[in-house]
Amino acid sequence: MADRSTRLRSIVGTVGEKLEKSRDVGTVGDLLDFLPRRYLDPDVVSDLSALHEGDFTMVIATVKSAVMRSMRQRKGRMLTVTLTDGKHDMTTTFFKPYGHEGRLTPGRRGMFAGKVGRYRGTFQLTHPSYHLIGQDGDELDVYDGGLVPVYLDVKNVTSLMVTEAVKVAFHHLDDLPDPVPPQVRSRRGLAGELEAYRLAHLPRDRHDVARAMRRMRYAEAFVVQTALAVRRAAHQQQPATPRRAVPGGLLEEFDARLPFELTKGQREVGDALAVDLASSHPMHRLLQGEVGSGKTVVALRAMLTVIDSGGQAALLAPTEVLAQQHHRSITAMLADLAEGGMLGGSEIGTRVALLTGSQPAGIRKKNLLEAASGEAGIVIGTHALIQDHVQFADLGLVVVDEQHRFGVEQRDALRGKAAQPPHVLVMTATPIPRTVAMTVFGDMETSTLAELPQGRSPISTHLVPGSNERWVQRTWERVAEEVRAGHQAYVVCPRIGDPPGDAVVTKESSDEEDLAAEGGDDGAAGPAMTGVYEQFERLRETPALAGLRLAVLHGRMPADEKDATMRAFAAGEIDVMVATTVIEVGVDVPGATVMVIVDADRFGVSQLHQLRGRVGRGSAPGICLLMSDVEEGPALERLTAVEATTDGFELSRVDLEQRREGDVLGAHQSGGRRQLRFLQLLRDETLIVEAQEDARALVSQDPALAEHPVLRDRIVEVLDEEQVTYLERG
Ligand code: ADP
Ligand code: MG
């Protein structure tokens, strides 16, 4: 008997060798997974006009005529067979006609495979391999009268030979261990693993193929969901220090000083967090919220709860600009509560320490010390920084801002900094479709802040065709009007470009803000990609903007310069900030009301949505102007979608539809082996929901998967090691 690991060559000989050499299909398991790319119905002739020169193809056609003639140049004869689909003809030529002449007679139908060429305007196949169908001498018995699977082109191996090999493999297989337990299969009406492979490789009809695919999709979802459920169960079993606010403590004092009322959503999420934090198991919660929905206040209140109970909180931001801004705004919001131990500070006050890579050594050392001693209740830094060096006295809560830049490994590295696993709150302003959340963050609980605080005016978004000089002109006039009304503007460009003079910003250090485009296939090779410096120079010479104070901001500026520029902008000392996507996440300057995005087609949907969330954060309405030269295609569709709605969830679907899913998942998980082969997250929502339900039920019965060794092994196979360690601990 064979199993998945049996060498193919040991059961099918040279065909196995060829498969291995050409397609790396070396074992029975590899062959099973070498699924047909499409299927032909032997009863239906192929459309012979729909071929592509150079492709390897397989068609079903009828012999129209067969003519034998002598060759002019050399000795011997050739056979020219004309095939037809009833409407279009195609020629096939045999230079060694022996044996073909008697079989390829007019009226016979067959399946012909070969490389498509062109000769005198018609398609042709030279020396195709073929199999006749129907009547006596039917050579397709191997298909049991069912569909004909067409496999990826394998050198010197026809699809029929693959099918024959598959049949041999099935003959040697008794059964296959199935990761999906029988109860689940029967509840969901799913084929077993072996059966699914049989249906996929040797289908009788389309129905069989559909049944096979459904099972394969489900199994994929189920394995991923079980891994996540195991991880979730493992979290739930870990010990954590419960954290509660105390009467007369920081949280109470802070709430009393809040200059606004919390929204209903903020209160509800706050309550959920309070319950999580008071638990003796660590919290793992994802907080999704529209841009500007007020996530920071919610997070800060959770941090104060932890400090009240004697612990510390770390706040991690994706960029230094954002870390600095969080430090500024949190210090300001806390006021005297952030001046613990200082003259004039509140008696119960704490301290907020900022850690950035570019700080002078002295300041950095002092801040590290405050973190280690516990003096600083809140430590703010970038992801990378906190990961490396910081020690805490009693780390109770980790808040990660803008998760879509933060991987699983980093989360875990941080968890290692506390004696007991800290509570974890992850925030993201990029709403993600439900199924993506379930697949990527399926081990966490999720909350959503849907409403925006009152008094916000919605952002209006308009497309500006870059080729229309008058509209462009009008755009800059509009910017000037906003400035005259006492507001400020952002101008966002897709890359940094070269600063004036000799200094050249090195290309290879290019970070994520440079070449911001993440939109689609029309990526790198597209037309315009205006740099910040270039745009800055251009705007300085634009009459409409004469006299305005312009500045440049991008990620490769020295950190203190960045900070100084942001401060000046926040203080209203700069009118127009020409920037890269360094301002994409979280930057909060209420005075900014207008944003012009240059070469907007170079950005992805979520990115544009994020970017425009930077304006209209005060009481004055925000305007976003998307400038672009594109007049058609997916890039225009993206821009139109962004213009049409401010619903982040709606946009996240558009985003996912346009991007390859691997990219979406890839951005969320660092270096995992996990790849979705069968699932499509938008299409397969029902299936994913069912798989999660089944997986969670199974794991609650059997957290270590002791009774499901096959499932356990499959998880180990598809998930990365870091995730597997959870299983081993379980
Ligand atoms: P985001 O969810 O995008 O991170 P922030 O937390 O930065 O949003 O909040 C955006 C702005 O709204 C901040 O200036 C904040 O002080 C303010 N804000 C937060 N909650 C409220 C509220 N309930 N009412 C009014 N303003 C609020
Ligand atoms: Mg924020």
Coordinates of C-alpha atoms and ligand atoms in Angstrom, one line a residue, residues 258 260-263 266 289-298 325-326 333 401-402 427 429 449 452-454 456 586-588 590 613-614 617, ligand 1:
L258 CA -12.0 65.2 29.4
F260 CA -15.6 66.2 25.4
E261 CA -18.0 63.5 26.0
L262 CA -17.1 60.0 24.9
T263 CA -19.2 58.6 22.1
Q266 CA -16.1 54.6 22.9
G289 CA -12.2 52.0 14.0
E290 CA -12.7 54.5 11.2
V291 CA -10.1 57.1 10.8
G292 CA -10.8 59.8 13.4
S293 CA -13.2 57.7 15.5
G294 CA -11.1 58.3 18.6
K295 CA -9.3 55.1 19.3
T296 CA -6.4 56.9 21.1
V297 CA -8.7 58.0 24.0
V298 CA -10.0 54.5 24.3
Q325 CA 2.7 62.7 18.1
H326 CA 1.2 60.2 20.5
M333 CA -4.4 65.2 27.4
D401 CA -1.3 51.2 17.0
E402 CA -2.0 50.5 13.4
M427 CA -5.7 49.0 16.9
A429 CA -7.7 52.3 11.3
L449 CA -15.8 51.9 16.7
L452 CA -17.3 59.4 14.6
P453 CA -17.4 61.9 17.4
Q454 CA -20.1 64.5 17.0
R456 CA -17.2 66.2 12.6
G586 CA -2.6 58.7 12.8
V587 CA -1.2 62.2 12.3
D588 CA -3.7 64.5 14.0
P590 CA -7.1 69.6 13.6
G613 CA -8.5 60.9 7.2
R614 CA -5.8 63.4 8.1
R617 CA -10.3 66.4 12.1
Ligands
ADP1 P1 -8.1 57.7 15.5 O1 -9.2 56.7 15.8 O2 -8.1 58.0 14.0 O3 -6.8 57.3 16.1 P2 -7.9 59.8 17.4 O4 -7.9 58.9 18.6 O5 -6.7 60.3 16.9 O6 -8.6 59.0 16.2 O7 -9.0 60.9 17.6 C1 -9.2 61.9 16.6 C2 -9.5 63.3 17.3 O8 -10.8 63.2 17.9 C3 -8.6 63.6 18.4 O9 -8.2 65.0 18.3 C4 -9.4 63.3 19.7 O10 -9.0 64.1 20.7 C5 -10.8 63.6 19.2 N1 -11.8 62.9 19.9 C6 -11.7 61.6 20.4 N2 -12.9 61.2 21.0 C7 -13.7 62.3 20.9 C8 -15.1 62.6 21.3 N3 -15.8 61.6 21.9 N4 -15.6 63.8 21.1 C9 -14.9 64.7 20.4 N5 -13.6 64.6 20.0 C10 -13.0 63.4 20.2

